[in-house]
Coordinates of C-alpha atoms (C1' of nucleotides) in Angstrom, one line a residue:
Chain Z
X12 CA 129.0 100.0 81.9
X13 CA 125.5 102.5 82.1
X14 CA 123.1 102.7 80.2
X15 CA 122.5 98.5 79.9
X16 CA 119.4 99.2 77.6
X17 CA 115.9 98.2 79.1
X18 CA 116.9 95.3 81.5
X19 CA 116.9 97.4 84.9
X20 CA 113.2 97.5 84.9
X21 CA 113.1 93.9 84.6
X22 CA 116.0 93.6 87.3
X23 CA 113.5 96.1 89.4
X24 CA 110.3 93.1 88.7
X25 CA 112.1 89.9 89.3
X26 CA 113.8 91.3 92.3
X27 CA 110.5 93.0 94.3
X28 CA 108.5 89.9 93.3
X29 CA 111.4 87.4 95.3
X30 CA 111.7 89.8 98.2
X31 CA 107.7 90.5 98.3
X32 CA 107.1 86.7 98.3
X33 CA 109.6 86.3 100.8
X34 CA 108.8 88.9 103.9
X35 CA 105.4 90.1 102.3
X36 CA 104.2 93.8 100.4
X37 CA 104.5 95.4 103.6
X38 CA 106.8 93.6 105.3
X39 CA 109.5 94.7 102.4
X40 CA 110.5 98.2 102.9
X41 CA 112.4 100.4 100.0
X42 CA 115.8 99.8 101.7
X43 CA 116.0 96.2 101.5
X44 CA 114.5 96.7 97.8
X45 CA 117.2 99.2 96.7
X46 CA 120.0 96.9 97.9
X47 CA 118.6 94.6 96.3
X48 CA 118.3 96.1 92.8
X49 CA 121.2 97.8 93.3
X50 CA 120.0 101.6 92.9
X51 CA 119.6 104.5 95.5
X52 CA 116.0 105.7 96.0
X53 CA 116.1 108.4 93.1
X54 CA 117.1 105.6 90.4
X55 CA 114.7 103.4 91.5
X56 CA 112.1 106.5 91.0
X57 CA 113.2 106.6 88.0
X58 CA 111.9 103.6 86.5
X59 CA 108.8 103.3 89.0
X60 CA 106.0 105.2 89.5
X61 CA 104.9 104.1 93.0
X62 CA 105.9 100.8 95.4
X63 CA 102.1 99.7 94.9
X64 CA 102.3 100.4 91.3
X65 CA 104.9 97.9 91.5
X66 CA 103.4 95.2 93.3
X67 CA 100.3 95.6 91.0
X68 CA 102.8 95.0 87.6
X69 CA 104.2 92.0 89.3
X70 CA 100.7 90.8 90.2
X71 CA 99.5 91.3 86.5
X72 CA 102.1 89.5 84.6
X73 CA 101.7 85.7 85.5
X74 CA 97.8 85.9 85.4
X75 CA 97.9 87.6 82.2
X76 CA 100.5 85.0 80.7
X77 CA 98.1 82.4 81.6
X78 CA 95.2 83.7 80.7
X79 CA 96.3 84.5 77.1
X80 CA 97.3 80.7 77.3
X81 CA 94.2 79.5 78.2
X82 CA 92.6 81.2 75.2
X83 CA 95.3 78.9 72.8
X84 CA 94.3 75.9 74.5
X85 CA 90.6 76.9 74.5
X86 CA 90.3 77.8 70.8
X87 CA 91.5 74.4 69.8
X88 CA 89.3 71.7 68.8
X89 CA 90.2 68.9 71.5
X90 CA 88.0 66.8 73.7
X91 CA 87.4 69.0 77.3
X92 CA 90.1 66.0 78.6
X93 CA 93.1 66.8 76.8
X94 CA 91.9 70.8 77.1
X95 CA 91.7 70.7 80.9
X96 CA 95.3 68.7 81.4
X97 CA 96.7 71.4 79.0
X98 CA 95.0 73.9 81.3
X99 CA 97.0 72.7 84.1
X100 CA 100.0 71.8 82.6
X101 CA 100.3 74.8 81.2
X102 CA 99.9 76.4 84.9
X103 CA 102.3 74.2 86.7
X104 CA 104.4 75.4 83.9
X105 CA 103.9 79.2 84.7
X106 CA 104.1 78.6 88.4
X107 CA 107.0 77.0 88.2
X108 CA 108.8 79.3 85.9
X109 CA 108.1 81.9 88.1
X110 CA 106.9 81.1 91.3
X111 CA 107.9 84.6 93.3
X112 CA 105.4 86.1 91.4
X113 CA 102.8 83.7 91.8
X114 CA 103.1 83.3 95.5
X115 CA 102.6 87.4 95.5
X116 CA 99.7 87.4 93.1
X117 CA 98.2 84.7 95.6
X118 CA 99.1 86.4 98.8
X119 CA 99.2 90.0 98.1
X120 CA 95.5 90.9 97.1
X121 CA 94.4 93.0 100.0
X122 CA 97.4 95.2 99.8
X123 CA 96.6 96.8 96.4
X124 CA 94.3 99.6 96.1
X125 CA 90.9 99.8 94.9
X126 CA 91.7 100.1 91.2
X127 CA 94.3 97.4 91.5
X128 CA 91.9 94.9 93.2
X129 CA 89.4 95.5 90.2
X130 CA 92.1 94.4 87.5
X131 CA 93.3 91.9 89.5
X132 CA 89.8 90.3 90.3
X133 CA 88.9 90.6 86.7
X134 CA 92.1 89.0 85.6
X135 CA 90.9 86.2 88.2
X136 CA 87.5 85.7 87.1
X137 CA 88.3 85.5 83.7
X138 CA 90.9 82.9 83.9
X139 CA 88.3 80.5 86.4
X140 CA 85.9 81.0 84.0
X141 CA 87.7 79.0 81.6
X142 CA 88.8 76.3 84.0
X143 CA 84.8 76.6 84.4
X144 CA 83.8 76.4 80.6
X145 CA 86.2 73.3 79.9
X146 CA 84.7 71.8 83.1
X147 CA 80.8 72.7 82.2
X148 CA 81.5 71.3 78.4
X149 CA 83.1 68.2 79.3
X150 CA 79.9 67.5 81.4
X151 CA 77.3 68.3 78.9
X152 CA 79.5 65.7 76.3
X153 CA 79.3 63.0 79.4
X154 CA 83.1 63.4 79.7
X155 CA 82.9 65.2 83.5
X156 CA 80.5 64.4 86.5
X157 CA 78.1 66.6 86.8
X158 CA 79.8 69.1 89.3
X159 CA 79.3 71.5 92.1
X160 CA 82.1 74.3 90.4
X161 CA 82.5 75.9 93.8
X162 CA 85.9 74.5 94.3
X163 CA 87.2 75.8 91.1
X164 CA 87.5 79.0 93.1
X165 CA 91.0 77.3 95.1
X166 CA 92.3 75.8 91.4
X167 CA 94.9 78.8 91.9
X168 CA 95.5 78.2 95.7
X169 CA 95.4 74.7 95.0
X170 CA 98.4 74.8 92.3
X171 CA 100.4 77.6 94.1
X172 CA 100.3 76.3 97.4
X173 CA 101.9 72.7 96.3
X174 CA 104.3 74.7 94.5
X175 CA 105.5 77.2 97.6
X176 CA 105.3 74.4 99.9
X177 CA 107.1 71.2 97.8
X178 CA 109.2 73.1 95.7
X179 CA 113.0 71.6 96.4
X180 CA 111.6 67.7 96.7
X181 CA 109.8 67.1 93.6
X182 CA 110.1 68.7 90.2
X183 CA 107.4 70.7 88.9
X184 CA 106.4 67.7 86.3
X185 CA 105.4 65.4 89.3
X186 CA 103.5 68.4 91.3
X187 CA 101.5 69.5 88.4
X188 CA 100.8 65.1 87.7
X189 CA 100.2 64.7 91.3
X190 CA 97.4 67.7 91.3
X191 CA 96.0 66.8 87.8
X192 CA 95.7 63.0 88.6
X193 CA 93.5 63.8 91.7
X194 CA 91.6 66.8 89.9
X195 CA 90.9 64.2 86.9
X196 CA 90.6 61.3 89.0
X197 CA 90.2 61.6 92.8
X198 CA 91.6 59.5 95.4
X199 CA 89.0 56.6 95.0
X200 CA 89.6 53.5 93.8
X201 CA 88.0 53.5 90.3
X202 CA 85.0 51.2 89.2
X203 CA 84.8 48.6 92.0
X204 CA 81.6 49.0 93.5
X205 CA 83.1 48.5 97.1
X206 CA 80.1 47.2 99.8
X207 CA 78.3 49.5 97.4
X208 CA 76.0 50.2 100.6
X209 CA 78.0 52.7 103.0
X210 CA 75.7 55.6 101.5
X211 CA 76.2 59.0 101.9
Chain D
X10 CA 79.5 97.3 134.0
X11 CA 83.5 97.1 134.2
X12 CA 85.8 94.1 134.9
X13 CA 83.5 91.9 132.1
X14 CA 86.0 89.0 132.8
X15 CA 88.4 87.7 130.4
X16 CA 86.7 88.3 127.4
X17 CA 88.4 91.5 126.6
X18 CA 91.2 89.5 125.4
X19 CA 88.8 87.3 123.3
X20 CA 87.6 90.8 121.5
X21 CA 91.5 91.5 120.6
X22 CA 92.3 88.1 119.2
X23 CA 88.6 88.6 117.6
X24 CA 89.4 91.9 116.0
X25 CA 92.8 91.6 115.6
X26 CA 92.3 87.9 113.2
X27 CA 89.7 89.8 111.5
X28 CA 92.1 93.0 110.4
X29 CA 94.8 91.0 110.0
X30 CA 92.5 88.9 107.8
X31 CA 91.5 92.2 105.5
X32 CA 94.0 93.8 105.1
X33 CA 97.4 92.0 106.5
X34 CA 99.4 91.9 109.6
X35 CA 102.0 94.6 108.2
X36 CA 99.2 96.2 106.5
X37 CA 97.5 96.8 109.8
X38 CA 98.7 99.5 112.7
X39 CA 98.6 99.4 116.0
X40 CA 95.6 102.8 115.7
X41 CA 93.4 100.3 113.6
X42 CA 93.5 97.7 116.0
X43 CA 93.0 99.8 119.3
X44 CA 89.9 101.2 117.4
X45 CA 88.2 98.2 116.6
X46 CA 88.7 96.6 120.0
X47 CA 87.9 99.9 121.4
X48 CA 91.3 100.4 124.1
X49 CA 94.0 103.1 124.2
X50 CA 97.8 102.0 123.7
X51 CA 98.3 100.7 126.9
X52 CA 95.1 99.0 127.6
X53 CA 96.0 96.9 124.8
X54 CA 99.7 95.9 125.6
X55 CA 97.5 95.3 129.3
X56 CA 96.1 91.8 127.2
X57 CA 99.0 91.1 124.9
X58 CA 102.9 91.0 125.2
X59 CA 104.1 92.1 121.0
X60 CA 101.8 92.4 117.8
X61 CA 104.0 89.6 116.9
X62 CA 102.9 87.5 119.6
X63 CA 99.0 88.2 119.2
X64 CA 99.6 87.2 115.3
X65 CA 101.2 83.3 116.3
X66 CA 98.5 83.5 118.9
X67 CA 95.7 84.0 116.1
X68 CA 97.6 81.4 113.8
X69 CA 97.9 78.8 116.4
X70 CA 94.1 78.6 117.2
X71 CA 92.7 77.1 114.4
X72 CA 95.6 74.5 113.3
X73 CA 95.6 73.3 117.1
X74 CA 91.7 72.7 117.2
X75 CA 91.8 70.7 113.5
X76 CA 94.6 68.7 115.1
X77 CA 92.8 67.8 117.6
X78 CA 89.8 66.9 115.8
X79 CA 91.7 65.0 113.7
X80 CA 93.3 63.2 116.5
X81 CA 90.1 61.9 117.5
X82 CA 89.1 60.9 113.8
X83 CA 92.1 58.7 113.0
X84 CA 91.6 57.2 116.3
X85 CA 88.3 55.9 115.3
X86 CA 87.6 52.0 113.9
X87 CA 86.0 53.6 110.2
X88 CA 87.3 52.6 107.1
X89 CA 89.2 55.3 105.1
X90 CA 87.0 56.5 103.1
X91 CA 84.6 57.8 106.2
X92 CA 87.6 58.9 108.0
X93 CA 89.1 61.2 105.0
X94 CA 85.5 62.6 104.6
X95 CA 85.1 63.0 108.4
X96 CA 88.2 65.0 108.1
X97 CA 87.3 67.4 104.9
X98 CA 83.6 67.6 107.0
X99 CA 86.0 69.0 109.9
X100 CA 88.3 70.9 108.3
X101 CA 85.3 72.6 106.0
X102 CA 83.4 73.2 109.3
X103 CA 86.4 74.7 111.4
X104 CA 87.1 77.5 108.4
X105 CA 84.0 78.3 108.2
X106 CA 83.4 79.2 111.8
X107 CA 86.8 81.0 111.8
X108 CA 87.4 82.2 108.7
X109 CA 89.2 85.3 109.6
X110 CA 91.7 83.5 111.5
X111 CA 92.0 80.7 108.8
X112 CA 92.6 83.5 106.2
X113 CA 95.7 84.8 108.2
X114 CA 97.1 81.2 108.9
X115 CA 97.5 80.8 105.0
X116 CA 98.6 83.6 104.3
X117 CA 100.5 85.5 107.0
X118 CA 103.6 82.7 107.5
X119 CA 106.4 85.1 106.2
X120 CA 105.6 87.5 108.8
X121 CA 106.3 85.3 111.9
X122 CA 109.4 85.3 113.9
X123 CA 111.4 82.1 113.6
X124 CA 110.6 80.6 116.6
X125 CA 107.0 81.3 115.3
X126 CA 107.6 79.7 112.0
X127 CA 108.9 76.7 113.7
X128 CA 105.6 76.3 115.9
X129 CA 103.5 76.8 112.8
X130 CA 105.3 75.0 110.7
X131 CA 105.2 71.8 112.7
X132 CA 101.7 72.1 113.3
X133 CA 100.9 72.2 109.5
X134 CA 103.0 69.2 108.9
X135 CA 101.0 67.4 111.7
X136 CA 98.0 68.1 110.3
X137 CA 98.9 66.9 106.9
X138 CA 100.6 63.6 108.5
X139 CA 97.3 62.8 109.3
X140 CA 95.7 63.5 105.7
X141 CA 98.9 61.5 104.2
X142 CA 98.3 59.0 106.9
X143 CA 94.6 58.1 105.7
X144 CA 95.5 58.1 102.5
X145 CA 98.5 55.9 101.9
X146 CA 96.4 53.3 104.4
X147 CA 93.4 53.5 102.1
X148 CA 95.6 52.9 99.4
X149 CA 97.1 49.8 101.3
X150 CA 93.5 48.0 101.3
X151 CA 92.5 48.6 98.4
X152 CA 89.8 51.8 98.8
X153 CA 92.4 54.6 97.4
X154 CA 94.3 54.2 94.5
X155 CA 97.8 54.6 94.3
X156 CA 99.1 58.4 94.9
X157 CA 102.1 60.4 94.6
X158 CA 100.8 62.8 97.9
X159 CA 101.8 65.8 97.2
X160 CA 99.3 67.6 96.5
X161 CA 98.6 66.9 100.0
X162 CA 100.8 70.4 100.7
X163 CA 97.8 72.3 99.1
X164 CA 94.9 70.9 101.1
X165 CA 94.8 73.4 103.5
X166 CA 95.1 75.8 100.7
X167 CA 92.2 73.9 98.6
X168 CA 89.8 74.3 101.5
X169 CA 90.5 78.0 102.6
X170 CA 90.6 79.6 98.9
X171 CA 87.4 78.0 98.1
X172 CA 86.5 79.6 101.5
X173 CA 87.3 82.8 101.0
X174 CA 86.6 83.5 97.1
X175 CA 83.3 81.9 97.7
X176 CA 82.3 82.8 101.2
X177 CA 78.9 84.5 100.0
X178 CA 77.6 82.7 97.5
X179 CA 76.9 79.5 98.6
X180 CA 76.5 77.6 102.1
X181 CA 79.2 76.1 104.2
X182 CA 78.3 72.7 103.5
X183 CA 78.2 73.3 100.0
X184 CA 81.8 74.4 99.8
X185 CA 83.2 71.6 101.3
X186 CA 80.6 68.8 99.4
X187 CA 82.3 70.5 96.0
X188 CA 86.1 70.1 97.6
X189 CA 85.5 66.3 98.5
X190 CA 84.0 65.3 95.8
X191 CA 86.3 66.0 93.6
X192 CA 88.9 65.1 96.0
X193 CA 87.1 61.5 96.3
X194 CA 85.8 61.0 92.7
X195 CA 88.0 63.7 90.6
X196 CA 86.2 65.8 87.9
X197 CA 85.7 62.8 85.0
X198 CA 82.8 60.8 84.4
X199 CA 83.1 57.2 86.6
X200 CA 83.7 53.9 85.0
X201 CA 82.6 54.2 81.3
X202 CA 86.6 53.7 80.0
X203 CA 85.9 56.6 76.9
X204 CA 87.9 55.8 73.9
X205 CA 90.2 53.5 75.8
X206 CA 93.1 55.3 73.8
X207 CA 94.0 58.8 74.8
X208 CA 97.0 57.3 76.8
X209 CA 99.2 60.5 78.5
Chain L
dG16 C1' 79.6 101.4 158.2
dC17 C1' 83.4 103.9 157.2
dT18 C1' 88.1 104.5 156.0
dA19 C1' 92.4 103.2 154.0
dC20 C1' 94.6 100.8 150.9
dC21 C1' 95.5 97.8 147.0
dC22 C1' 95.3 96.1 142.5
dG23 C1' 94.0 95.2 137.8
dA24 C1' 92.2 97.6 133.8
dC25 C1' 93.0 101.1 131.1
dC26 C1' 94.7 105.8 129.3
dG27 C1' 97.4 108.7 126.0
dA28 C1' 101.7 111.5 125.6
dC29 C1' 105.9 110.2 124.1
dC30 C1' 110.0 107.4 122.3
dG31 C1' 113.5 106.3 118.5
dG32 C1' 113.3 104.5 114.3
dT33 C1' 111.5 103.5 109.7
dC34 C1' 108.2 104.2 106.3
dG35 C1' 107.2 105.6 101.2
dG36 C1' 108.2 109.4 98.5
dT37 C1' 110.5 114.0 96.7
dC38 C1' 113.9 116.8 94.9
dG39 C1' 118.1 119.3 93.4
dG40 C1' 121.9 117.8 91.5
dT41 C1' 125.4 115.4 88.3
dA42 C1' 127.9 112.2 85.1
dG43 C1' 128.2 111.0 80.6
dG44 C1' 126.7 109.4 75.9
dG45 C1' 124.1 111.4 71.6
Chain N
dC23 C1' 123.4 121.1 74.9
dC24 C1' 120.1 118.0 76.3
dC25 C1' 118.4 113.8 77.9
dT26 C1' 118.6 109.5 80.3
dA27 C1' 120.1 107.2 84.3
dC28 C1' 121.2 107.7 88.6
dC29 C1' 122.5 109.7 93.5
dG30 C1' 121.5 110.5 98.5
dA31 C1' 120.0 114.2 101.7
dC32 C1' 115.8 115.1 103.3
dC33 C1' 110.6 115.2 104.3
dG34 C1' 106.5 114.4 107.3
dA35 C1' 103.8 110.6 108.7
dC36 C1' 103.4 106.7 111.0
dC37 C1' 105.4 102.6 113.1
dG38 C1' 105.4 99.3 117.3
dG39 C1' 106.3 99.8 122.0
dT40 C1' 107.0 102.1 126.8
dC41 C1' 105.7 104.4 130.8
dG42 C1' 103.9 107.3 134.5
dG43 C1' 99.6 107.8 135.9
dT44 C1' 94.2 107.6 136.8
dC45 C1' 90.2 105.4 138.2
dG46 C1' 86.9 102.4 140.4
dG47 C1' 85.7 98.0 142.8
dG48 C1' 87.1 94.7 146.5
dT49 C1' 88.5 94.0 150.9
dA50 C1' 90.7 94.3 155.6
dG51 C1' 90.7 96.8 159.9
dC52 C1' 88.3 98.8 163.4

DNA sequence: GCTACCCGACCGACCGGTCGGTCGGTAGGG
DNA sequence: CCCTACCGACCGACCGGTCGGTCGGGTAGC
C-alpha cells in the first residue's frame, strides 16, 4: 500500500517528538529516527527539510494550539475566575493530549537556532501575556491579590513538569485540579486569622 | 604559578555546568569544554573519569546541598507554615547561587546513564518527601488546607523556570517572594466569599 | 649545593565510530 | 512520460576517549 495520502508527515512529527522527549534533540540521532518512522534517510528527506527544522515544527505546534485557545477564552465575557481556570484547563488538556511535544517545547529551547529561538520566545511571551492580562484584570476588579507576576514565568514549567513526572498515577483531570487549586488558592488555610502575629 | 591546588577541577565542573546549562550536554563537545576551562584533551580526562560522569557530578551538587538544608529545616521545632517558607527561602537561594547547574538538573535527566538516573532520581523524590512532608502535617493541624500533592512533582520546576526566564529582571528575593506567595495564599483575593455561587 | 629521580599536571595526535546531510537511482500510479 | 515517494551508498566533519610523551617542582642522597 504507497502512497497513504498526507499521514507520513504526521507519522514523521509524532514519532521525533516521542523519541526527542525521551533521549533529548541531540541525544536522538537519524538512525534511531528512521527506524522509527519506518523510512531510509532519502524518504525521510523527502518530507523534511532539516532535523532542526523538525524539532522547530514540533516545538510550534502545542504553543500555537494554545495560544489560539487562549484568545477563545479571552474574548469571552466571563469574570477573570472562570477565564483563568479555563486557561488552565484548557492547558492540562493540551499537555495531556500531547505530552511528547510539550516536554520538548519545554526542554529543547537552546538547541534551536537563532531564528527558531525568536518564534519560539515570541510564541512564549505571547501566551504568558495572557495568563498575565487575566491575572492583572482580575486584580483591578478586586477578584486577585495584588501580585508580584514574576512567577507566571514557570506557569509552563509548572504544568509540564507535573505532567512528565505524575503521568501514570493520576489522570490529567486531577493534575490540572491539583495545580489550579493551589494557583487559585494556595496551600493556606483560608480566612482564619491564625495567632495573626507570626509577621513576615 | 603552577600546581594552583584542586581548584582546576572546580573550573571544569564550573564551566562544564555552565555549557551544559546553554546549550545542552549533547549539544556541547568535548573542543567547547576544553576551551572554556582552558586544558588540552588529556589534561581534562587528568580531572574527570567520562563526560557522563562530570554531567551526574554537576547534577548531584545542587539536589545534595537543598537536601541537606532541608534536613536541617524539618528538624527544627517551627510551625509549618515557617518551615515550608524556610524551605522555598532555601531552595530560591540555592538556584540562584547555582543557576547554571540547577538549569542542567531540570533539564538534562534523559541524558544520564541508568545508574545515574537512579541516583538522581532518588534524590529528587527525597527532596520532595520533605515538601510533601510539611505539607500533609500542616494540613493535619489545621494551618494547610486539605491537598491532593501533586503538584508537588513541579516544585522544583516552579522555582527554576521562574529562575531562568526571569533571571535579569528582577532580584533573587523577588523571584522567590512571587513563587511563595502564591504557593501560600494562591492568586484570588482572601476571605471576601464573591458571589458565593460560582461552584466548579 | 648539586644531582638524580619521581610524580602529578598537562599536551595533542590519533582512534573507531557516528553524526546530519546529499545524491543518483527506481518503482509505480496518473 | 512524469512525478511522488522512497531507497541506501556515501560524504566530510566531528564525536568522546586513549595514549605516549613533556615539563617543572619537590625531594632524597651525598
Amino acid at each position: 500500500m504507497p502512497t497513504r495520502g498526507g499521514d507520513t508527515r504526521a507519522r514523521i512529527l509524532t514519532a521525533s517528538a516521542e523519541l526527542f522527549a525521551r533521549q533529548g534533540y541531540h541525544g536522538t540521532g537519524l538512525s534511531e529516527l528512521l527506524e522509527a518512522v519506518g523510512l531510509g534517510k532519502g524518504g525521510l528527506y523527502h518530507h523534511i527539510t532539516s532535523k532542526e527544522q523538525l524539532l522547530l515544527e514540533i516545538m510550534l505546534g502545542p504553543i500555537d494550539r494554545v495560544l489560539a485557545s487562549s484568545d477563545r477564552i479571552l474574548a469571552g465575557d466571563a469574570d477573570a475566575t472562570t477565564k483563568l481556570r479555563a486557561l488552565g484547563t484548557d492547558l492540562g488538556g493540551a499537555m495531556a493530549a500531547d505530552l511528547a511535544a510539550w516536554t520538548v517545547f519545554l526542554r529543547e529551547y537552546s538547541a534551536l537556532g537563532q531564528t527558531g529561538k525568536t518564534q519560539v520566545l515570541q510564541r512564549r511571551q505571547d501566551y504568558l501575556d495572557r495568563w498575565r492580562r487575566v491575572l492583572t484584570d482580575g486584580a483591578a476588579v478586586g477578584e486577585f491579590r495584588e501580585l508580584d507576576l514574576a512567577f507566571v514565568e514557570s506557569v509552563l514549567g509548572l504544568f509540564i513538569y507535573t505532567f512528565v513526572w505524575d503521568r501514570d498515577s493520576s489522570p490529567p483531570e486531577a493534575l490540572t485540579d491539583s495545580i489550579m487549586g493551589v494557583l487559585m488558592h494556595g496551600v493556606c488555610a483560608p480566612t482564619r486569622r491564625r495567632g495573626g502575629a507570626k509577621r513576615a
